[in-house]
Short mmCIF file of C-alpha atoms (C1' of nucleotides) in Angstrom, two decimals:
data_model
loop_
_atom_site.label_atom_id
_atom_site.label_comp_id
_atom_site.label_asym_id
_atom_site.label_seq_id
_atom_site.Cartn_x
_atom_site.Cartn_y
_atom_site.Cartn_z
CA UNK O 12 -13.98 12.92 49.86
CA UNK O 13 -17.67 14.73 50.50
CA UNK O 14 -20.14 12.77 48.80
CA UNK O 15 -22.68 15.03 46.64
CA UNK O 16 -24.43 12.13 44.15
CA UNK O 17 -27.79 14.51 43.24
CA UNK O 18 -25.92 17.67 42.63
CA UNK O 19 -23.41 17.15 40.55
CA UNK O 20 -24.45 14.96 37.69
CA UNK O 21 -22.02 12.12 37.09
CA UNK O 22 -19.74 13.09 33.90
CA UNK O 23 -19.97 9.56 32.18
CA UNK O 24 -24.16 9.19 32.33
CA UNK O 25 -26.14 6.43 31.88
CA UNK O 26 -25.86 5.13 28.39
CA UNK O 27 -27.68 2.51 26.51
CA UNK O 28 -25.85 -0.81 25.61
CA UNK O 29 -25.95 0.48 21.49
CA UNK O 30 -24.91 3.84 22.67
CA UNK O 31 -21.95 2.25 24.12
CA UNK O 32 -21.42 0.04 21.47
CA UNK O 33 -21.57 2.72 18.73
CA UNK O 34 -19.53 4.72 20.50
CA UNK O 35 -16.38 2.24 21.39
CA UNK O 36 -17.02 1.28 16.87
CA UNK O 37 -16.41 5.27 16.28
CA UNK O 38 -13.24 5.15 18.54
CA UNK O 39 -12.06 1.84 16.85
CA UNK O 40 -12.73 3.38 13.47
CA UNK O 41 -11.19 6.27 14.04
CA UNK O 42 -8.04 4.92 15.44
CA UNK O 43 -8.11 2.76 12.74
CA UNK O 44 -8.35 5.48 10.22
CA UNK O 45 -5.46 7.81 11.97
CA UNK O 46 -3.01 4.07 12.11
CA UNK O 47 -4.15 3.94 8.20
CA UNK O 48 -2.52 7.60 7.61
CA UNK O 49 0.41 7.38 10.39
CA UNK O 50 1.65 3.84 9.90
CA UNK O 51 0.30 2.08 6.79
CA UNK O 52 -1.11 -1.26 6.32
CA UNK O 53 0.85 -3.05 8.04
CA UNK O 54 1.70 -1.21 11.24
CA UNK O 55 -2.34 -1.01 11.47
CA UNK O 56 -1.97 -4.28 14.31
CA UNK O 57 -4.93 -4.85 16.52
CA UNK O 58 -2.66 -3.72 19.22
CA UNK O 59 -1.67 -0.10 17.64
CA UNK O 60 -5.02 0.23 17.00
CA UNK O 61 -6.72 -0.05 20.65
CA UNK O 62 -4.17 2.02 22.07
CA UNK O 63 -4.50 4.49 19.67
CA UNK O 64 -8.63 4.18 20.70
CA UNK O 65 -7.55 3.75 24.39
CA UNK O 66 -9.67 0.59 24.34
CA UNK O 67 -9.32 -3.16 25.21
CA UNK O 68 -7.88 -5.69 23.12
CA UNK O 69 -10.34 -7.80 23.97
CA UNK O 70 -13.43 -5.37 23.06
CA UNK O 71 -11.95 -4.84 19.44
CA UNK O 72 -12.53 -8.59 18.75
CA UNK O 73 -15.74 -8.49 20.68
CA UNK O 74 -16.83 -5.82 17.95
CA UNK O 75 -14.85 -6.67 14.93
CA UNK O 76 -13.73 -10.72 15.69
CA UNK O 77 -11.08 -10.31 13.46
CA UNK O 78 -8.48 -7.58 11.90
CA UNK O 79 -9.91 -8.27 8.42
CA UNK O 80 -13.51 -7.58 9.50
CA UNK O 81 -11.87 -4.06 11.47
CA UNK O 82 -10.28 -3.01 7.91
CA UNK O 83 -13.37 -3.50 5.74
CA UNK O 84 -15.12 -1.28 8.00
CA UNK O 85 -12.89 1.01 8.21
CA UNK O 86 -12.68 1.47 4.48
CA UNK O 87 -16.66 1.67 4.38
CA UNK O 88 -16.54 4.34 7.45
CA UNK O 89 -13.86 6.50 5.25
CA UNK O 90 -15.53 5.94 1.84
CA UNK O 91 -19.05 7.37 3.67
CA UNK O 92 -17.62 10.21 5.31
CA UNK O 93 -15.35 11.16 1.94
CA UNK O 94 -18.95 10.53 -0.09
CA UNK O 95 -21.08 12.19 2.64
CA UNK O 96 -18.65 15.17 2.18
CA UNK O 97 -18.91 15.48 -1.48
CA UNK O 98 -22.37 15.36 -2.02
CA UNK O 99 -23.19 17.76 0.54
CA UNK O 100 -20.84 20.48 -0.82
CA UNK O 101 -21.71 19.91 -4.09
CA UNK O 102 -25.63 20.33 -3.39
CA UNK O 103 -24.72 22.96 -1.81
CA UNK O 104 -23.45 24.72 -4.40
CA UNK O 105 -25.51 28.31 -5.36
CA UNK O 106 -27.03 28.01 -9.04
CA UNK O 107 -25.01 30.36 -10.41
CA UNK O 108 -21.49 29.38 -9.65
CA UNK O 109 -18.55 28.55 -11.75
CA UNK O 110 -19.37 24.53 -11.24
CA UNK O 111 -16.55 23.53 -13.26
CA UNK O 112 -14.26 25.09 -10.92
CA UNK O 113 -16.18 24.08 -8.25
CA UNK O 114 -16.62 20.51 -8.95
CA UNK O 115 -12.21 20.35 -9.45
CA UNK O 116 -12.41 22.34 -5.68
CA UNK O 117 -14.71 19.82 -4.22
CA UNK O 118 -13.46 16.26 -5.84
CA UNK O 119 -9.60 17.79 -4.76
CA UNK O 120 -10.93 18.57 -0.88
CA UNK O 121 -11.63 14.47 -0.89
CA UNK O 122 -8.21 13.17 -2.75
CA UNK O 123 -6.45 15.46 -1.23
CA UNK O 124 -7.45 14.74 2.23
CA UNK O 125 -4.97 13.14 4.46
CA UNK O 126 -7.80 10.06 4.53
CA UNK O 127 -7.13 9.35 1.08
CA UNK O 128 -3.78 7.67 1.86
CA UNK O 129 -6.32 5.56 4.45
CA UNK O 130 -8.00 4.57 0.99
CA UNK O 131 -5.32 4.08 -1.08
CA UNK O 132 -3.93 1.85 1.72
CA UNK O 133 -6.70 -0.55 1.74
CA UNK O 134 -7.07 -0.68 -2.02
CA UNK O 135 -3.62 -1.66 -2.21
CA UNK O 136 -4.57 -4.21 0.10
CA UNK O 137 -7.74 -5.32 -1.35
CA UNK O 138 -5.85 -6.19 -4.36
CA UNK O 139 -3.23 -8.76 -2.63
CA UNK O 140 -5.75 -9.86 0.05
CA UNK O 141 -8.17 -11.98 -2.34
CA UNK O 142 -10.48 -12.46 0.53
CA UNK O 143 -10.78 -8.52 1.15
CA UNK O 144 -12.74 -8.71 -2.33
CA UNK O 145 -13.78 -5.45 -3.48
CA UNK O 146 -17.07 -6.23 -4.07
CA UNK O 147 -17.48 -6.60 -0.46
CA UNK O 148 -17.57 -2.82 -0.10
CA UNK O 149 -21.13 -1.16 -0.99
CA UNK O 150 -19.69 2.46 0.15
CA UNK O 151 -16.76 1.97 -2.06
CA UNK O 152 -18.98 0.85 -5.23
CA UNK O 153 -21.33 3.82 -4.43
CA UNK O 154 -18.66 6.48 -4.80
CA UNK O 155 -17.48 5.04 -8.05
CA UNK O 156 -21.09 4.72 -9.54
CA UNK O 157 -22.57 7.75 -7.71
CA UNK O 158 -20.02 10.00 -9.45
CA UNK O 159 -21.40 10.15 -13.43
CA UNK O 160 -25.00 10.90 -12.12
CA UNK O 161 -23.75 13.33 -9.60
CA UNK O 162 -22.03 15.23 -12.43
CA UNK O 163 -24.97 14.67 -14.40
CA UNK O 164 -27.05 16.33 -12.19
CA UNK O 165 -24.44 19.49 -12.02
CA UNK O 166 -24.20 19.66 -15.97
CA UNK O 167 -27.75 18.65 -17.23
CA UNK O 168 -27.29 20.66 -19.92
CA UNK O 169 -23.58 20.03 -20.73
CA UNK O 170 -24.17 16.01 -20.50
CA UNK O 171 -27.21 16.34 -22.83
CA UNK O 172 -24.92 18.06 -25.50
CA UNK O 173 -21.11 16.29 -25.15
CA UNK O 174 -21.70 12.05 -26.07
CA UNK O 175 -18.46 12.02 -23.91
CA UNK O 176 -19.87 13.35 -21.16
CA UNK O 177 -19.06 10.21 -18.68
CA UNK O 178 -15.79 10.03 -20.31
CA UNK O 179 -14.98 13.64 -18.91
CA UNK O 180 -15.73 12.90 -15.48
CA UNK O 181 -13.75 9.69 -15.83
CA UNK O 182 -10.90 12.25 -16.88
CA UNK O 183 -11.59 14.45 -14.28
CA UNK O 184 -10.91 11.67 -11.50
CA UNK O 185 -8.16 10.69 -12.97
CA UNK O 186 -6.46 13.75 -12.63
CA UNK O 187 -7.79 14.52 -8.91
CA UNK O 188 -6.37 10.79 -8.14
CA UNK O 189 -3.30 11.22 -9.71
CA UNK O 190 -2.56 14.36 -7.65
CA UNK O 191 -3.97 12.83 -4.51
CA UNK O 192 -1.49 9.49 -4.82
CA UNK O 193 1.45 11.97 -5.10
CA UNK O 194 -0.08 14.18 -2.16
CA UNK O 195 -0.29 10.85 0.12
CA UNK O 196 3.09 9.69 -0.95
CA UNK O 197 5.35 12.50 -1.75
CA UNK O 198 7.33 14.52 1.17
CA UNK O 199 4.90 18.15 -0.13
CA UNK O 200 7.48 21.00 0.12
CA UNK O 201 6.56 24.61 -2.09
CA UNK O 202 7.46 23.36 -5.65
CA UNK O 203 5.92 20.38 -5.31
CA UNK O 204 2.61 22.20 -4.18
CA UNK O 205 2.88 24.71 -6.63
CA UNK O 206 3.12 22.71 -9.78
CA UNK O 207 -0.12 20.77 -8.26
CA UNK O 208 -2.08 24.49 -8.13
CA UNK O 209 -0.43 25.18 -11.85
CA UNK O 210 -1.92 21.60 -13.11
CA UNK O 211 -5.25 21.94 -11.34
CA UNK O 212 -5.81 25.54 -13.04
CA UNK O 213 -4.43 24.61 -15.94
CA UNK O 214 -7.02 21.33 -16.11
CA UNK O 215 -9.84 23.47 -14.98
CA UNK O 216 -9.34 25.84 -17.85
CA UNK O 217 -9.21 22.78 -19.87
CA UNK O 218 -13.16 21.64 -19.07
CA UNK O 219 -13.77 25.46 -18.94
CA UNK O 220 -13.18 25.14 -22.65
CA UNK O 221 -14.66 21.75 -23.34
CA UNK O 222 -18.08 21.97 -21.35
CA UNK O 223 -18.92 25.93 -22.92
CA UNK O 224 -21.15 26.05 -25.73
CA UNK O 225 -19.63 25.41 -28.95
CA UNK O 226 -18.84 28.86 -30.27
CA UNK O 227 -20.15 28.49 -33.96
CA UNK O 228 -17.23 28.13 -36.21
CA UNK O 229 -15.93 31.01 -38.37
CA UNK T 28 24.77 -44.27 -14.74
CA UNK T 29 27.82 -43.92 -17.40
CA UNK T 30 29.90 -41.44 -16.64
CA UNK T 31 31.03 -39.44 -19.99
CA UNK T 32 32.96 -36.36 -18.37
CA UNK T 33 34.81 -34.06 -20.84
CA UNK T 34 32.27 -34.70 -23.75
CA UNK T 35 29.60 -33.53 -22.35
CA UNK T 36 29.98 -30.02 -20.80
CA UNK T 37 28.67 -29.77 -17.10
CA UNK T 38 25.37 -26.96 -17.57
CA UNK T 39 26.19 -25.15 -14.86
CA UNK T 40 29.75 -23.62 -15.99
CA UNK T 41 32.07 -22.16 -13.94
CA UNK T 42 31.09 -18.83 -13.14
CA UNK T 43 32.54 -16.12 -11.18
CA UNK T 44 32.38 -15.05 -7.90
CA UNK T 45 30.93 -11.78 -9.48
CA UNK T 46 28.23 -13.35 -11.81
CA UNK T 47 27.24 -15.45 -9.18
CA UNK T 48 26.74 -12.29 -6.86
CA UNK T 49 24.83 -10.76 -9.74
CA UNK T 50 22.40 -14.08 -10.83
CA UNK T 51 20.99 -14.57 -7.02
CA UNK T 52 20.91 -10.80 -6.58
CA UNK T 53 18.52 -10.67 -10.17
CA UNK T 54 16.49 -13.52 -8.99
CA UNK T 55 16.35 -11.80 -5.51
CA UNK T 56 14.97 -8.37 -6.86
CA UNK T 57 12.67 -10.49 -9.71
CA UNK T 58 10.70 -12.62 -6.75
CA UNK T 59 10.81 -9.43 -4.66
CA UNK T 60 8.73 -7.66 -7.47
CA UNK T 61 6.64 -10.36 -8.51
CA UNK T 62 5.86 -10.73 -4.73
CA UNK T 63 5.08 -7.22 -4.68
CA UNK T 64 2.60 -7.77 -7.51
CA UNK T 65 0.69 -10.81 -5.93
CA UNK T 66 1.22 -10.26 -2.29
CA UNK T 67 1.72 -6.82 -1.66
CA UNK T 68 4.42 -5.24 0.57
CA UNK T 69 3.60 -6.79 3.65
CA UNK T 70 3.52 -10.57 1.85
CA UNK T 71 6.57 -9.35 0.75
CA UNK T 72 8.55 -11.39 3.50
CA UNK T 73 11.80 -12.51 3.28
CA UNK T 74 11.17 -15.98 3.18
CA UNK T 75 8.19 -15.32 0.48
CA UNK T 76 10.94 -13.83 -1.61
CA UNK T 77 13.15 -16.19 -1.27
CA UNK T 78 11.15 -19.22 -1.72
CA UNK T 79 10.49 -17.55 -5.16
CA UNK T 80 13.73 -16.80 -5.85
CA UNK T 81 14.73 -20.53 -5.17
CA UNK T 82 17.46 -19.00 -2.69
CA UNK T 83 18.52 -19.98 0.62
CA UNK T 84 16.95 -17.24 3.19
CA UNK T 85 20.57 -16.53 4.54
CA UNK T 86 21.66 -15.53 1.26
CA UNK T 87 19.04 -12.81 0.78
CA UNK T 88 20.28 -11.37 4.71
CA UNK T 89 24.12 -11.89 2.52
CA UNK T 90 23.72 -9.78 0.01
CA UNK T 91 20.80 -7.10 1.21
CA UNK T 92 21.85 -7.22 5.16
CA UNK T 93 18.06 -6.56 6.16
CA UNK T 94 14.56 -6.66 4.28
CA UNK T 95 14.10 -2.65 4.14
CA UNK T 96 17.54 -2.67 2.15
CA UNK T 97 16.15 -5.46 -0.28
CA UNK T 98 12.84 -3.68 -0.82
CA UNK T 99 15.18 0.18 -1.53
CA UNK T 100 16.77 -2.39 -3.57
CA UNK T 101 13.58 -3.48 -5.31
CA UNK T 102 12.07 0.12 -5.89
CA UNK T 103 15.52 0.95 -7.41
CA UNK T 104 15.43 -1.66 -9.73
CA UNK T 105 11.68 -1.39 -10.79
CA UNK T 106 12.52 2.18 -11.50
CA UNK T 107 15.03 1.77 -13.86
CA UNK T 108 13.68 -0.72 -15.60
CA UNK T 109 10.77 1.22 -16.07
CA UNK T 110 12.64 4.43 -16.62
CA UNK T 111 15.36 2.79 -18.94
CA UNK T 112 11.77 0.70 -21.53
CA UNK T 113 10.36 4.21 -21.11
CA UNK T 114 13.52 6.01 -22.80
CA UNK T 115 14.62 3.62 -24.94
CA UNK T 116 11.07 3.87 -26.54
CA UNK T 117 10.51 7.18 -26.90
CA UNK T 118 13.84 7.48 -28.46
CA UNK T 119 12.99 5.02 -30.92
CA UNK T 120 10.28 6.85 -32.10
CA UNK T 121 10.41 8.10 -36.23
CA UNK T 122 10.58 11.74 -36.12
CA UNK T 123 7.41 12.35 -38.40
CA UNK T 124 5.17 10.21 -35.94
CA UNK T 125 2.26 11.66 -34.19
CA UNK T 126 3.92 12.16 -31.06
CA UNK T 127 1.62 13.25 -28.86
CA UNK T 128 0.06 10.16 -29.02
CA UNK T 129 2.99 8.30 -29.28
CA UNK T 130 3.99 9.78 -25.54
CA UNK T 131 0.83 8.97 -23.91
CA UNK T 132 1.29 5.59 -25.57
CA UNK T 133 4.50 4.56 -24.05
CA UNK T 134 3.86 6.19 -20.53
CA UNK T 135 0.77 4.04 -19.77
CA UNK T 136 2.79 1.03 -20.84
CA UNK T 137 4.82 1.90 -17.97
CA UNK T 138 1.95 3.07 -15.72
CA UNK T 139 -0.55 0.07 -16.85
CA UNK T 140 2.33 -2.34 -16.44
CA UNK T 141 1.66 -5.04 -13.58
CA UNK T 142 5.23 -3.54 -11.98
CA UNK T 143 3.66 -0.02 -11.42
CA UNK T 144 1.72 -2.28 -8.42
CA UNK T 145 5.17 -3.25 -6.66
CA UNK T 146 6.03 0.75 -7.37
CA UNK T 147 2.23 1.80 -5.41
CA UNK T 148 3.30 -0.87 -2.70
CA UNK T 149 6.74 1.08 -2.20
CA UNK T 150 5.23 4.48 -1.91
CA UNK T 151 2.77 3.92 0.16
CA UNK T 152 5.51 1.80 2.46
CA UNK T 153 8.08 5.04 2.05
CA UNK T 154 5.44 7.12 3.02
CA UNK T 155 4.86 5.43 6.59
CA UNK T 156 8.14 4.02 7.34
CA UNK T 157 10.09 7.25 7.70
CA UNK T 158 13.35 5.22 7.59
CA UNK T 159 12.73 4.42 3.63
CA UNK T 160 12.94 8.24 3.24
CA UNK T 161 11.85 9.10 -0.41
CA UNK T 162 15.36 11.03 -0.92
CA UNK T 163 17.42 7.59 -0.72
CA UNK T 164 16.57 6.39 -4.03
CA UNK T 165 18.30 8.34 -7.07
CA UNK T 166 16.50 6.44 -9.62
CA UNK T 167 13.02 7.09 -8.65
CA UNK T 168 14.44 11.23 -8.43
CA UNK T 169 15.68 10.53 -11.67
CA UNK T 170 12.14 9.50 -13.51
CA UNK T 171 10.30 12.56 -11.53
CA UNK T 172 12.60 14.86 -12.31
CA UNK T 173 13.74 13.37 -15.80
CA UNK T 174 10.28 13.44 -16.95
CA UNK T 175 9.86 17.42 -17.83
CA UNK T 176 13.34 17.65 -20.34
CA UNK T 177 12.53 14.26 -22.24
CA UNK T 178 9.19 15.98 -23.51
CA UNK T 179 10.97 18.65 -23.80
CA UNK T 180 13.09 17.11 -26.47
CA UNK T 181 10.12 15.61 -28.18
CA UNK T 182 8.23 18.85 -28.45
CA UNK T 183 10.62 21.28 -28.92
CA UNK T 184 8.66 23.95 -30.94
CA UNK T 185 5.79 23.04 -27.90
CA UNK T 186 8.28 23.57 -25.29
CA UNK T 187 9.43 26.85 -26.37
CA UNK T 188 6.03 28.32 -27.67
CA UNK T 189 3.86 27.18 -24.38
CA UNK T 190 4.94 28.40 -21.41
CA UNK T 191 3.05 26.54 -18.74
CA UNK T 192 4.44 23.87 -21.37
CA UNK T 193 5.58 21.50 -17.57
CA UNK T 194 2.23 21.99 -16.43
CA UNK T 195 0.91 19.85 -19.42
CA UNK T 196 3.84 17.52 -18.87
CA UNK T 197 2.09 16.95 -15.14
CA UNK T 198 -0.81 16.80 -16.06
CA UNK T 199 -0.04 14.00 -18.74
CA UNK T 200 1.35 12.62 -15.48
CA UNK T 201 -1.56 12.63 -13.37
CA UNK T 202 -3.92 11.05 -15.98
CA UNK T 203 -1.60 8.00 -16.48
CA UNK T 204 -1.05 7.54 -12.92
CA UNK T 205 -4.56 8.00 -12.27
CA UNK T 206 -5.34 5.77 -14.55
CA UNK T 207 -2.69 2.96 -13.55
CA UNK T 208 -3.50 3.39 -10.12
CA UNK T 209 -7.16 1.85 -10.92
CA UNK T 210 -5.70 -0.54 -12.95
CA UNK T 211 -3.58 -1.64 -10.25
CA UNK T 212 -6.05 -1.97 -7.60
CA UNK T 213 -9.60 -2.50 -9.12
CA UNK T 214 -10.60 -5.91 -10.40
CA UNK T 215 -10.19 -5.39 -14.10
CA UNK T 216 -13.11 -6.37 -17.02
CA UNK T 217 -14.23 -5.36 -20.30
CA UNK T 218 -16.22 -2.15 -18.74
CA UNK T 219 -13.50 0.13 -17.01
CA UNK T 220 -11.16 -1.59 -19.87
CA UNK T 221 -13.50 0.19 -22.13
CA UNK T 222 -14.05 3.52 -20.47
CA UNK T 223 -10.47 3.89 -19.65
CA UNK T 224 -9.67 3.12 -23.55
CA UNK T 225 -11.91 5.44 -24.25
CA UNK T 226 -10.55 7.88 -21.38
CA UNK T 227 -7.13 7.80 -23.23
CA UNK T 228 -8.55 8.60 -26.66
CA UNK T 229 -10.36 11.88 -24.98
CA UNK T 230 -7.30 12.95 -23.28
CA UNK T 231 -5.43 12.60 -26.70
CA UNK T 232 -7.27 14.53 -28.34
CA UNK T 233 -7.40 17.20 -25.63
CA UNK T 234 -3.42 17.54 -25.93
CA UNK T 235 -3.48 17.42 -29.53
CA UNK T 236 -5.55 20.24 -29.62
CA UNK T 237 -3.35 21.79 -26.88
CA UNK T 238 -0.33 21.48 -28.35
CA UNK T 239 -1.01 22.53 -32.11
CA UNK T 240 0.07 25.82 -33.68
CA UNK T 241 -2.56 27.94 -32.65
CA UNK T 242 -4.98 29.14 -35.51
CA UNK T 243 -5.22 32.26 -36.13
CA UNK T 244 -8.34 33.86 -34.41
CA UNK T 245 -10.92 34.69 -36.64
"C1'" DA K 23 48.87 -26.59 -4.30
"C1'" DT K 24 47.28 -24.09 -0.66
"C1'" DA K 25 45.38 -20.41 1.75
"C1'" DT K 26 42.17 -16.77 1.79
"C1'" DA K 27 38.12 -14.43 0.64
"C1'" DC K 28 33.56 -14.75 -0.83
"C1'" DA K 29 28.88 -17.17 -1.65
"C1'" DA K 30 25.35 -20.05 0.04
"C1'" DT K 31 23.04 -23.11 3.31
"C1'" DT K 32 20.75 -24.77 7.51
"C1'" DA K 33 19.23 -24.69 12.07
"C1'" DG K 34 17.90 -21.87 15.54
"C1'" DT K 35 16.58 -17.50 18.44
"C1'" DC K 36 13.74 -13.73 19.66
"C1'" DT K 37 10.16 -10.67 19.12
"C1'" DA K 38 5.74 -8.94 17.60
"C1'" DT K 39 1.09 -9.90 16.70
"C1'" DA K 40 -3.44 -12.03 15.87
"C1'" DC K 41 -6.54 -14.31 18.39
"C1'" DT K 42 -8.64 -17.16 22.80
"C1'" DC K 43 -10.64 -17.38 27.16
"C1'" DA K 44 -12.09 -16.79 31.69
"C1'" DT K 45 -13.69 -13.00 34.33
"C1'" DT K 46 -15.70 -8.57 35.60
"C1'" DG K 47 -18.63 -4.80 34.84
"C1'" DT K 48 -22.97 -2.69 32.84
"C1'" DT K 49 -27.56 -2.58 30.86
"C1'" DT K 50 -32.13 -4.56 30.06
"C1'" DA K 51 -35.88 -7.68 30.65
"C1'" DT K 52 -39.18 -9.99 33.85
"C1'" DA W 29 -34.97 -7.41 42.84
"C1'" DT W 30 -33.00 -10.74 40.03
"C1'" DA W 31 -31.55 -12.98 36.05
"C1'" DA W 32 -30.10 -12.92 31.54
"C1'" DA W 33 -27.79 -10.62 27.83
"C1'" DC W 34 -24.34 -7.72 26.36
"C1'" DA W 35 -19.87 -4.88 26.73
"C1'" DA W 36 -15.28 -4.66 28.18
"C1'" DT W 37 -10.99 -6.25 30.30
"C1'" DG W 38 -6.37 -8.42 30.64
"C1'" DA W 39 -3.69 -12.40 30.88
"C1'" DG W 40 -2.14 -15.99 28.02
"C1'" DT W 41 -1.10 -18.87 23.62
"C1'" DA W 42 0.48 -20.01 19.19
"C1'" DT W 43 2.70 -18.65 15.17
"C1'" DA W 44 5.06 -16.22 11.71
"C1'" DG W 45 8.75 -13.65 10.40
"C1'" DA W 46 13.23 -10.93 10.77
"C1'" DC W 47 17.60 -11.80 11.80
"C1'" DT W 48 22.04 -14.66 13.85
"C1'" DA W 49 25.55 -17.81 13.61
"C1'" DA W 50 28.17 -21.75 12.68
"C1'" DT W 51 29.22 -24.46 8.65
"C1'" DT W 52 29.93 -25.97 3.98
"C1'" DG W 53 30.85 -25.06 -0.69
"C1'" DT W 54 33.13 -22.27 -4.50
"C1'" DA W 55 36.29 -19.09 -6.64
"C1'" DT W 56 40.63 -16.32 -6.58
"C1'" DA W 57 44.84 -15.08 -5.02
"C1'" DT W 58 50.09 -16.40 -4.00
#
DNA sequence: ATATACAATTAGTCTATACTCATTGTTTAT
DNA sequence: ATAAACAATGAGTATAGACTAATTGTATAT
């Protein structure tokens, strides 16, 4: 074994103690996340969940000192990237666009994501676990209040005009959450998938109608 | 202590070996829900249950042979239930009635019930556990698949004049389960009480409008 | 009446899991 | 260079929960 230290660079360099820190939190989060989806509540253990990270069971309590702890951060991790993900596509959205369309596209790329069943885990949880309170969860209180100004601010026009505006968009997420708790928890084969494209085009049409300009009646 | 034998008739009678079977196995499936409810599925133990139950914890491993069995057990019972108040209402219903209402009505009785938790907790277990495969339980097949002929036979004149007439059906679905699935998990109070009141009023109006004879266009 | 099947109970076993702790390795401050 | 702080490890403990088994109680046959 030739010794060449200056040449070739070590692979693992010389990284700071928060550096190391962050990066051993990512790995716990995300093998928290992927437990979440594969196993459920329950089969998230500690131990499932460091193997999964390929880390110590020692260094997730050094980080996290206690399952609990692990969970709620996990559900603020998944709640920011979900939220992160939204708000970027929709601000990215060109003026012109069909937004209606867009905004049922964008809200069903979240719920339908395979980390919604993460979510709907840990709400499920939250609500038996007393001391999980979800007030605890800033992230998760920010997607549910950041969602009427967000529309808002894609409809200015449309939320001056309808008084039911924030009614809509509560309608809206109830239909993409609907969908999404079948998607996480139904066995998806082609008719199953089909009738979820049928009810999303069929729902869009519906706001089509209900956010154009009131024809004037005849 | 006077004994007075044949005048006064023990309170437990004699039952048989059959009605016995059947009482424990009703109290069994009863704490197993309400432990669903307040615990979720993994407080659902078997010695949570049968504490609740007031049942000796080898009597629970008699008659269900293993938890997973109780909780198929459970899911099938919370189903029919569900499925059977859900029928036997909509039935009941005077033919001149505003229907449409009437049907979202009933279904988020079912959907806003406190059981539709314990149903949440069993989806989300089926959906990790591949052992509680979704296709072992008939009656939860039954209320998906039951769903699109009982509206059928409330709306017939809909049925036949719509045709993406299921569609609606799923998404009437989707609301009410979107709906119950906050109820289920959020800390309720008199604001999302409110806006999901009001949520149901939109939506009913929305299929009202949907569902009417068309009017001629002018 | 008696035997047989079924229901219910209790004590106990075994495994999985959350968490502790003593130790080692790595980074940062002086 | 050295010490102090921080990160990470792995062995070990305590406990809770699913399930077993031997036994007792209760109903139904003959």
């Amino acid at each position: 074994m030739p010794l060449v230290p200056s040449t070739t660079p070590q692979p693992r360099a010389r990284r700071t103690q928060a550096e190391r820190s962050a990066a051993t939190r990512a790995r716990l989060l995300d093998a928290s996340i992927g437990c979440l989806i594969d196993y459920g509540y329950a089969g998230t253990t500690t131990l499932a969940v460091c193997k999964r990270a390929g880390v110590s069971n020692g260094s997730l309590l050094h980080h996290y000192g206690t399952r609990e702890r692990l969970l709620g951060a996990t559900l603020e991790a998944v709640y920011g990237r979900l939220r992160g993900e939204v708000v970027r596509r929709l601000e990215a959205l060109p003026k012109g666009d069909d937004r209606i369309d867009a905004l049922v596209d964008v809200l069903w790329s979240a719920f339908g994501a395979p980390e919604f069943k993460a979510i709907l885990e840990l709400w499920l949880a939250a609500a038996s676990h007393a001391d999980l309170s979800w007030s605890m969860w800033p992230e998760a209180q920010a997607f549910d209040e950041g969602n009427v100004p967000l529309a808002e601010a894609l409809f200015p026009e449309v939320a001056a005009r309808l008084p039911d505006f924030s009614t809509w968009i509560s309608l809206i997420f109830q239909v993409v959450q609907g969908l999404g708790l079948v998607n996480a928890t139904r066995p998806s084969n082609v008719e199953t998938d089909a009738l979820r494209a049928r009810t999303l085009t069929l729902f869009k049409a519906v706001l089509r109608d209900a956010f154009k300009a009131e024809a004037a009646p005849c």
